Tab-separated table of C-alpha atoms in Angstrom:
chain	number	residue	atom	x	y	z
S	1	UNK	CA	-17.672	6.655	16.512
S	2	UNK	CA	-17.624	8.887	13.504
S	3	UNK	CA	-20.395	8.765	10.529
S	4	UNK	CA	-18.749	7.165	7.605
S	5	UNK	CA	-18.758	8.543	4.166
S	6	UNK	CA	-19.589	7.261	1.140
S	7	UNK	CA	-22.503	5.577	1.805
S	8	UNK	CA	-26.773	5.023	1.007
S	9	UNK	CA	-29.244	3.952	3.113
S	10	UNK	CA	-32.836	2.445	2.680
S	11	UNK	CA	-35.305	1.507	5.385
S	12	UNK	CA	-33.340	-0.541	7.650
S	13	UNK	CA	-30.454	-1.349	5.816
S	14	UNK	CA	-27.281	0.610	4.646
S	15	UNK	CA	-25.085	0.324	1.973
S	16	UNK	CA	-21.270	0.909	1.841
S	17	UNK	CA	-19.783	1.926	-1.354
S	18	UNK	CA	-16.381	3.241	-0.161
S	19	UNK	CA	-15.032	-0.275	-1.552
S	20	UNK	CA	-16.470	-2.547	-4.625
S	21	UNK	CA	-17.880	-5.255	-1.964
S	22	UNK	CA	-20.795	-2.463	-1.735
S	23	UNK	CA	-21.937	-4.565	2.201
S	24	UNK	CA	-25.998	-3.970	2.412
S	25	UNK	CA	-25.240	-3.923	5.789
S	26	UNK	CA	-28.245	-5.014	8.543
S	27	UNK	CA	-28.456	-2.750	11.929
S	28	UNK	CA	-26.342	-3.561	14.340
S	29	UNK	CA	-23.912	-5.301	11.912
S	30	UNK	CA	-20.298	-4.351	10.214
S	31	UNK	CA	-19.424	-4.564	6.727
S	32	UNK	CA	-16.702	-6.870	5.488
S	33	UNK	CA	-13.804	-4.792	6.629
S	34	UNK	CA	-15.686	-5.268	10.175
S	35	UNK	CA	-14.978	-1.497	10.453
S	36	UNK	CA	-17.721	0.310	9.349
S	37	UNK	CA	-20.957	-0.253	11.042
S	38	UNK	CA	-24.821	0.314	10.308
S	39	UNK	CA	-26.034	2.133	13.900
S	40	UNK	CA	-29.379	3.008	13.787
S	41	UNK	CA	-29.187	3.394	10.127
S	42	UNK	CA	-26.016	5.750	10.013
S	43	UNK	CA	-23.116	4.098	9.107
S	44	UNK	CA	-20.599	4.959	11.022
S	45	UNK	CA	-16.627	4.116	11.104
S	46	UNK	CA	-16.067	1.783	13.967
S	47	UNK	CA	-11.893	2.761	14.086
S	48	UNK	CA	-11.983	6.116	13.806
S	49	UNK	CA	-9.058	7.608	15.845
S	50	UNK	CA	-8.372	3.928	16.996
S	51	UNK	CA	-4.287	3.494	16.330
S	52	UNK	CA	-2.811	-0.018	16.798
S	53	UNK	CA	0.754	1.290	15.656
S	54	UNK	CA	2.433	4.329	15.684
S	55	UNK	CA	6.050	4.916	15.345
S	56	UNK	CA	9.098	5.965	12.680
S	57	UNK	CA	10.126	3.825	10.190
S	58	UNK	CA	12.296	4.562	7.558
S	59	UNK	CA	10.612	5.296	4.372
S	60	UNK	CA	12.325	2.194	2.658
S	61	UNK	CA	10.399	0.230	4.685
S	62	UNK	CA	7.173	0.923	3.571
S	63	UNK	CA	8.982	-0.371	0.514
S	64	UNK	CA	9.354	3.124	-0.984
S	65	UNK	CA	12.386	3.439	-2.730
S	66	UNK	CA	12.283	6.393	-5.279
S	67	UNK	CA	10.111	8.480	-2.624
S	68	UNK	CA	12.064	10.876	-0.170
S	69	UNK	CA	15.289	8.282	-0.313
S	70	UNK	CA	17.030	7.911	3.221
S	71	UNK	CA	14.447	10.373	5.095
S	72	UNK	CA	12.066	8.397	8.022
S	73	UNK	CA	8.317	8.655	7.531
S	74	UNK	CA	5.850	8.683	10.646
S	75	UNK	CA	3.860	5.653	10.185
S	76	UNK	CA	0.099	4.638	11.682
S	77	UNK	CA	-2.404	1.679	11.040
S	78	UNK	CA	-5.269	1.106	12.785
S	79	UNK	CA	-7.866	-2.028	12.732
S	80	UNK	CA	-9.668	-3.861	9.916
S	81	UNK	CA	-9.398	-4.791	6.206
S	82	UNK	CA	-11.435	-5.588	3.076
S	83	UNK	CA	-10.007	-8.367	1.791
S	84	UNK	CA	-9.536	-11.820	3.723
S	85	UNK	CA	-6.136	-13.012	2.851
S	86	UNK	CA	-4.789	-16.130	3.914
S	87	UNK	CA	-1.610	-15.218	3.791
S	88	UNK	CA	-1.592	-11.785	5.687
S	89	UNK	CA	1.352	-11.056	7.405
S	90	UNK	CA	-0.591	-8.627	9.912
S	91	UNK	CA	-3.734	-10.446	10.690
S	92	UNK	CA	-3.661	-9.788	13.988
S	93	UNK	CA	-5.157	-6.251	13.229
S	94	UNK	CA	-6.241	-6.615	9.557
S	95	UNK	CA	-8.691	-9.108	10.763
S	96	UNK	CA	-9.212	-7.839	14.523
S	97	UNK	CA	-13.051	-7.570	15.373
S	98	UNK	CA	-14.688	-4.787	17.175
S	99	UNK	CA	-17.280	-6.840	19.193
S	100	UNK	CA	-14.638	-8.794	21.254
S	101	UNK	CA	-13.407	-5.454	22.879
S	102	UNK	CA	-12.978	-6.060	26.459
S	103	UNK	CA	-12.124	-2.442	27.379
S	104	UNK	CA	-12.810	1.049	25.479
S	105	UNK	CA	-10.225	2.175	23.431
S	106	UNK	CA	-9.052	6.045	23.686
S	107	UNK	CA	-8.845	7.675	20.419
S	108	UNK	CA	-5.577	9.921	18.588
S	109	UNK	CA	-6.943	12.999	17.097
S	110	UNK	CA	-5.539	13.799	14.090
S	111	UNK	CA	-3.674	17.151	15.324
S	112	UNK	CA	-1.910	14.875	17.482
S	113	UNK	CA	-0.676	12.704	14.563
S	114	UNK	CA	0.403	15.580	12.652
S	115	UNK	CA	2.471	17.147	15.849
S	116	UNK	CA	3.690	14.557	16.361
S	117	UNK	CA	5.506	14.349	12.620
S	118	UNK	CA	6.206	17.666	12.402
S	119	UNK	CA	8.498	17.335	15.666
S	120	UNK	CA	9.777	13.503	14.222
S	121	UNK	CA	13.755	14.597	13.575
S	122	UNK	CA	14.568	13.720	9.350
S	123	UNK	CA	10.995	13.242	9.127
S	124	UNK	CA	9.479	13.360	5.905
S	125	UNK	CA	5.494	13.096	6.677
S	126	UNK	CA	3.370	10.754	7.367
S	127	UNK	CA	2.572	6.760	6.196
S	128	UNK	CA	-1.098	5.315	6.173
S	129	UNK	CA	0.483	1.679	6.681
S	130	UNK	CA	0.387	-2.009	8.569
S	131	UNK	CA	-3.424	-3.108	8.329
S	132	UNK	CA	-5.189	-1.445	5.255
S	133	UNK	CA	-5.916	1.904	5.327
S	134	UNK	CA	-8.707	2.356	3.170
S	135	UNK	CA	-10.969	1.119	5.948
S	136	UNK	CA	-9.767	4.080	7.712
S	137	UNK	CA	-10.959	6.053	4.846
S	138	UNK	CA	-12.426	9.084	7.043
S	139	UNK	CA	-9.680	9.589	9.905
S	140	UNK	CA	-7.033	8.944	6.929
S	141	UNK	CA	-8.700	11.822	5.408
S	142	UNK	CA	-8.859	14.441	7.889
S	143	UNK	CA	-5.122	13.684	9.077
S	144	UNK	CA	-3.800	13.937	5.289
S	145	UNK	CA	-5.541	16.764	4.808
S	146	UNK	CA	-4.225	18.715	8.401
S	147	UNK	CA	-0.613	17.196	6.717
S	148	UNK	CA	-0.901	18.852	3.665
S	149	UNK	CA	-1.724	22.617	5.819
S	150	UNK	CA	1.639	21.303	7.028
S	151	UNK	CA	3.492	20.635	4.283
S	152	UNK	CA	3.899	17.361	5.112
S	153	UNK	CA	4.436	14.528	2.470
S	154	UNK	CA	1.648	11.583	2.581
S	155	UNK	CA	2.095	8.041	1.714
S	156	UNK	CA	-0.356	5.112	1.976
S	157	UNK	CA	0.407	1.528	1.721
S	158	UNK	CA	-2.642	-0.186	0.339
S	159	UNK	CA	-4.933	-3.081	-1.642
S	160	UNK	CA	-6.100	-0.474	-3.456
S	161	UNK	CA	-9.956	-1.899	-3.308
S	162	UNK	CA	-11.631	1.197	-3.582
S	163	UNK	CA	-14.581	2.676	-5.754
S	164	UNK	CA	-13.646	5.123	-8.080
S	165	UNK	CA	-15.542	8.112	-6.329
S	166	UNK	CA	-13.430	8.115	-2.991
S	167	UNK	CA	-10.177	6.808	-4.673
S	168	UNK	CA	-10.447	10.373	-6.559
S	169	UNK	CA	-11.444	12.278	-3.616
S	170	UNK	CA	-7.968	10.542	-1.895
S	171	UNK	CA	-5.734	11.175	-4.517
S	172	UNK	CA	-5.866	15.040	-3.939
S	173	UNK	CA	-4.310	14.318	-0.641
S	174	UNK	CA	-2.010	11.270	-0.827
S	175	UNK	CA	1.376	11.865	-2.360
S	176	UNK	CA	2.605	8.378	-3.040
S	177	UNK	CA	0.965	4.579	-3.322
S	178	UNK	CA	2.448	1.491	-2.697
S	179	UNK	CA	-0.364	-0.843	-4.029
S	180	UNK	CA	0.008	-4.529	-3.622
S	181	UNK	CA	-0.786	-6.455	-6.917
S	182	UNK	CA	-1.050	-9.916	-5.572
S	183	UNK	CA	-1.505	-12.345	-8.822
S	184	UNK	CA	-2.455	-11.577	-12.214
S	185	UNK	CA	-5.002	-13.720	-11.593
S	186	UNK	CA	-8.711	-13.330	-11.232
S	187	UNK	CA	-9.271	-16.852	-9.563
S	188	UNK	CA	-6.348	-16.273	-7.160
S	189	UNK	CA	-7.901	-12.723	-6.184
S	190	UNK	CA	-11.707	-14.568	-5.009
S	191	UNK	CA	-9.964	-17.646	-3.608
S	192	UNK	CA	-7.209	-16.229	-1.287
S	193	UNK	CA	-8.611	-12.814	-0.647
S	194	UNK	CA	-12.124	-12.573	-1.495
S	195	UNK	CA	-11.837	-9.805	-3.625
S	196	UNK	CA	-11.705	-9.055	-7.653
S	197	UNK	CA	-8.518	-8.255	-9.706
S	198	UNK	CA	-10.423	-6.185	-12.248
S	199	UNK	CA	-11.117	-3.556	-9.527
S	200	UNK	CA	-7.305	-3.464	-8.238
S	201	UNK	CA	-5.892	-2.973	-11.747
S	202	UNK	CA	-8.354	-0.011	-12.203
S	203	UNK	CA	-7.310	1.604	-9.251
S	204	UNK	CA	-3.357	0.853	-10.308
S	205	UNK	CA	-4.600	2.979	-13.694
S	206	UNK	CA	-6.321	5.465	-12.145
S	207	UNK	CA	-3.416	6.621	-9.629
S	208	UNK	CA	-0.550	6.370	-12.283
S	209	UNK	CA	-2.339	8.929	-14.665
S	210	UNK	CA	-2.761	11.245	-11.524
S	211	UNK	CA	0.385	11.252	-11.651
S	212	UNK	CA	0.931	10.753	-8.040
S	213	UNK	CA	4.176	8.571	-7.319
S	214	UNK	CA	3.297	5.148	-8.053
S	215	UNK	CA	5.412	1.958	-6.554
S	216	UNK	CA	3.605	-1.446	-6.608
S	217	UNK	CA	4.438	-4.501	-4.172
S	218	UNK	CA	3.853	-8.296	-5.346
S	219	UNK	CA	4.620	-11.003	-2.362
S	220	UNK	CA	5.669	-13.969	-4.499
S	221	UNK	CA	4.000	-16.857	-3.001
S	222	UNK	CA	5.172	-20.519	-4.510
S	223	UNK	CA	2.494	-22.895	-6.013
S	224	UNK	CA	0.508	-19.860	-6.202
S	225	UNK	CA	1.211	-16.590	-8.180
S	226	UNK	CA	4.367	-17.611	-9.611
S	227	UNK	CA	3.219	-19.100	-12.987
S	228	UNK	CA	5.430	-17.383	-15.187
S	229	UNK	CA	3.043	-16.720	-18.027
S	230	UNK	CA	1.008	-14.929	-15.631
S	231	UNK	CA	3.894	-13.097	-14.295
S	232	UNK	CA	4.719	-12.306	-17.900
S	233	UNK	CA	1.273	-10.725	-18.993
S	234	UNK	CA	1.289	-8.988	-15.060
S	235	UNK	CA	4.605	-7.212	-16.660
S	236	UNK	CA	2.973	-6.480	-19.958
S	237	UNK	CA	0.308	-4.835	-18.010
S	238	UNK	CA	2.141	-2.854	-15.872
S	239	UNK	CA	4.247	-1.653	-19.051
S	240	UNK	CA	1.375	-0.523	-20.718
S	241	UNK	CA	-0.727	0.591	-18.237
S	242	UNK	CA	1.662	2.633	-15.572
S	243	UNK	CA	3.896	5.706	-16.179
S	244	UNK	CA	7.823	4.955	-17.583
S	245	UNK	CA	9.018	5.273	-13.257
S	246	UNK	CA	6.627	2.785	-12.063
S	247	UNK	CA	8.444	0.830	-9.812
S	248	UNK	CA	8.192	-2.906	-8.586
S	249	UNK	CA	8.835	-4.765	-5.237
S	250	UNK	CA	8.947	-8.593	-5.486
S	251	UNK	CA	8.804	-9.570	-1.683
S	252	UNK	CA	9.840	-12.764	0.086
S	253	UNK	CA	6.749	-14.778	0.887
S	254	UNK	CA	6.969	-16.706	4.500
S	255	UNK	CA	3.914	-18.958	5.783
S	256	UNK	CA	1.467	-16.804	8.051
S	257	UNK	CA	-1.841	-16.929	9.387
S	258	UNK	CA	-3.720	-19.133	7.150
S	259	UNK	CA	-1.581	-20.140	5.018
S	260	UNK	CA	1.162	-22.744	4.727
S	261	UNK	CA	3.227	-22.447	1.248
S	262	UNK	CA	6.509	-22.618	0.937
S	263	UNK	CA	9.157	-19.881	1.514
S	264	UNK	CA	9.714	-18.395	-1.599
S	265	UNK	CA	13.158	-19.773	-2.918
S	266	UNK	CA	15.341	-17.510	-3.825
S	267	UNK	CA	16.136	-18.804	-7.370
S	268	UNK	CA	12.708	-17.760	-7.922
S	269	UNK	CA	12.948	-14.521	-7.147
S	270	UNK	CA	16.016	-13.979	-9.101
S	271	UNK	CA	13.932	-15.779	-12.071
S	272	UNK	CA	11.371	-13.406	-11.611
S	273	UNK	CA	13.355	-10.094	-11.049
S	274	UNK	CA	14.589	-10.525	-14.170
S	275	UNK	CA	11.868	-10.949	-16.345
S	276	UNK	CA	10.757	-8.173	-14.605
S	277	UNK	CA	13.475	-5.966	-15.683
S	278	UNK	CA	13.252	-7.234	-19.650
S	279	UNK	CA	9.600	-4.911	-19.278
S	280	UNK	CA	10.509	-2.502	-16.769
S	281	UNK	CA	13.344	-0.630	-15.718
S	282	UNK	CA	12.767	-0.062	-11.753
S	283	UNK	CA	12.218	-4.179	-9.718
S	284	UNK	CA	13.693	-4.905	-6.351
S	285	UNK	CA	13.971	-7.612	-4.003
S	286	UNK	CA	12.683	-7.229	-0.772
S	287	UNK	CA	12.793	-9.541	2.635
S	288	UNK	CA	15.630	-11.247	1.809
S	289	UNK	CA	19.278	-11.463	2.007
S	290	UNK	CA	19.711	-11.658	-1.643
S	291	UNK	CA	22.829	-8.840	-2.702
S	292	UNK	CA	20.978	-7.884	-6.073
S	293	UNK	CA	17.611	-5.891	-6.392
S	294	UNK	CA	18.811	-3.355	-3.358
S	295	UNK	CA	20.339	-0.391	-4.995
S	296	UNK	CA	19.191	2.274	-7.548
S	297	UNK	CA	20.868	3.326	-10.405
S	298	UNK	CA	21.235	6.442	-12.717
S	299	UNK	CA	18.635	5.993	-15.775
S	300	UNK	CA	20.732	7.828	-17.973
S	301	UNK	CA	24.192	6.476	-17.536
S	302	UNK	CA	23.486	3.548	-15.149
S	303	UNK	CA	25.809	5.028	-12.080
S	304	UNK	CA	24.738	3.862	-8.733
S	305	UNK	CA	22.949	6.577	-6.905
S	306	UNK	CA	21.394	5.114	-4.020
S	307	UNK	CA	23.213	1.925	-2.322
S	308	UNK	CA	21.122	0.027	0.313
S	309	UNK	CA	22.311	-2.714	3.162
S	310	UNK	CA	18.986	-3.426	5.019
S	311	UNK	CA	17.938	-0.319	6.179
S	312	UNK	CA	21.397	1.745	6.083
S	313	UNK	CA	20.872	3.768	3.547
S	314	UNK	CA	23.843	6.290	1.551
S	315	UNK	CA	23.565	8.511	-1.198
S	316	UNK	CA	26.776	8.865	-3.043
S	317	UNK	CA	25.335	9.378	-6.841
S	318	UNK	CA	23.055	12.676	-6.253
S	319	UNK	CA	24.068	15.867	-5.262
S	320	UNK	CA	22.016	18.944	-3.476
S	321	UNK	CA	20.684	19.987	-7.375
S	322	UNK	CA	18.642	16.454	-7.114
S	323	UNK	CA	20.695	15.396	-10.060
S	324	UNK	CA	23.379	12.679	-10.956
S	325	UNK	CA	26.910	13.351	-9.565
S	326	UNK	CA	27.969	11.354	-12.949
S	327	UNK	CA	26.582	12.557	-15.747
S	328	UNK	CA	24.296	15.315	-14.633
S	329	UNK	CA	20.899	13.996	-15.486
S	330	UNK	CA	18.090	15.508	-13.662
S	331	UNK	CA	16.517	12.848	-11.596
S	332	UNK	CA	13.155	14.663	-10.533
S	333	UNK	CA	10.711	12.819	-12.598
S	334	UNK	CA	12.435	9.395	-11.556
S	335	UNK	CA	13.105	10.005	-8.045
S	336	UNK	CA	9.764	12.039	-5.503
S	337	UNK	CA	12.453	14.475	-3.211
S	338	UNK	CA	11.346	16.197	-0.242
């Protein structure tokens, strides 16, 4: 066990404020996330070290699309979460709990994680990913920063409910976000996740004028988040609110863990990726088998530049200057290179 950051203590009791739940936590209890852990008044990070995946995806997967295009990324997640979704595709370690541990588990420092990407072939760093990461604030932390002495690229793959103090402190290290915006919704947020939109949306603000590569992820889940004027005034917000890149994944929605909606229908996805484009000029499609939303195309002179089948990925429309093969348009500030 590690001593957590971000965190106050009175008599018996300690207080978390790495996320806006702020757990008063009681000795020998966990916070929400059931990952951080008041021990004798110290709070201390309960996964720390503690990987439940570790392998090399490629970076599409993530989804990133206009981040290191084609390249793998090295890609960890560990235990715990602080929201309580119902519909969470990876419950079985978002929601895993510490006290039914049968057997010690050995800990991965983080020079291992880094040698281990630096010797990944068409690697292009590293991917804070599968349960959330914040929860792994500390060990997140002290790998990103070892990448960075590296020069190693950083992604993270997140909920984005964090305080404002630590997001900041994380920013300096991460290189690109993909934030899940689950609803436009305040209702939906406390009744499916236990959380607060308000707080998500501030993050969403706070890393797109850091100008750190941006991408944002909404699972489209019928009977639930798909009233359009919500989805409309979610677009409106992200218009106003996020840089001119910003792009969007609209994902496939199948029933899991607590939850059993509907498959998402793929008129409605088609519905919604195109009211997403009349605000924005980057949406995709994602876990389905659906031919449009896949590739990406030139901004200037609409020439396909990246074409995607699954995870086969080719890259006939940019050439070794990072800029269109068509018309020439520099495609730095739309597209994060290695």
């Amino acid at each position: 066990m590690v001593e957590a950051r971000y965190y106050t203590k009175e008599e018996e009791l300690v207080t978390c404020i790495l996320c806006p739940h702020n757990c008063i936590i009681k000795e020998g209890r966990s916070g929400i996330c059931g990952a951080r852990h008041n021990n004798g008044k110290i709070l201390v990070s309960l996964n720390y070290g503690m990987v439940s995946a570790l392998k090399s995806d490629p970076v599409e997967k993530k989804p990133l699309y206009h981040f290191c295009p084609g390249m793998d990324i090295l890609s960890l997640g560990s235990y715990g979460c602080n929201m309580k979704c119902r519909f969470c595709q990876n419950h079985h370690i978002s929601q895993f709990c510490f006290d039914k541990l049968t057997a010690p588990m050995q800990p991965v420092s983080p020079a291992e994680i880094v040698g281990k990407a630096k010797a990944a072939p068409n690697n292009a760093g590293l991917a804070f990913t599968y349960n959330e990461p914040l929860v792994w604030f500390e060990y997140m932390l002290d790998i990103a920063s070892l990448a960075k002495e590296h020069n190693l690229k950083t992604a993270m793959i997140t909920n984005a409910y964090i305080n404002a103090e630590p997001l900041s402190e994380l920013i300096g290290f991460i290189d690109a976000f993909n934030i899940d915006l689950k609803a436009f919704d305040d209702n939906f947020y406390r009744q499916q996740t236990g959380a607060r939109l308000a707080d998500v949306l501030s993050s969403i603000k706070t890393v797109s004028r850091s100008g750190k590569h941006l991408e944002l992820t909404m699972l489209v889940i019928p009977g639930l988040n798909d009233n359009e004027d919500r989805f409309r005034e979610m677009m409106q917000w992200i218009k106003d609110n996020c840089n001119n890149n910003v792009v969007l994944h609209l994902s496939r929605y199948f029933p899991s863990y607590k939850s059993d909606q509907a498959v998402t229908p793929d008129k409605m996805l088609l519905e919604m990726y195109n009211t997403a484009l009349s605000y924005i000029g980057n949406v995709y499609l994602g876990n389905t088998s659906l031919a449009t939303g896949r590739n990406t195309w030139c901004p200037s002179c609409n020439k396909l530049l990246i074409e995607r089948k699954g995870y086969t990925i080719s890259i006939p429309g940019i050439n070794k200057e990072k800029k269109c093969n068509s018309c020439g348009a520099d495609l730095a500030a739309y597209i994060t290179f290695l």
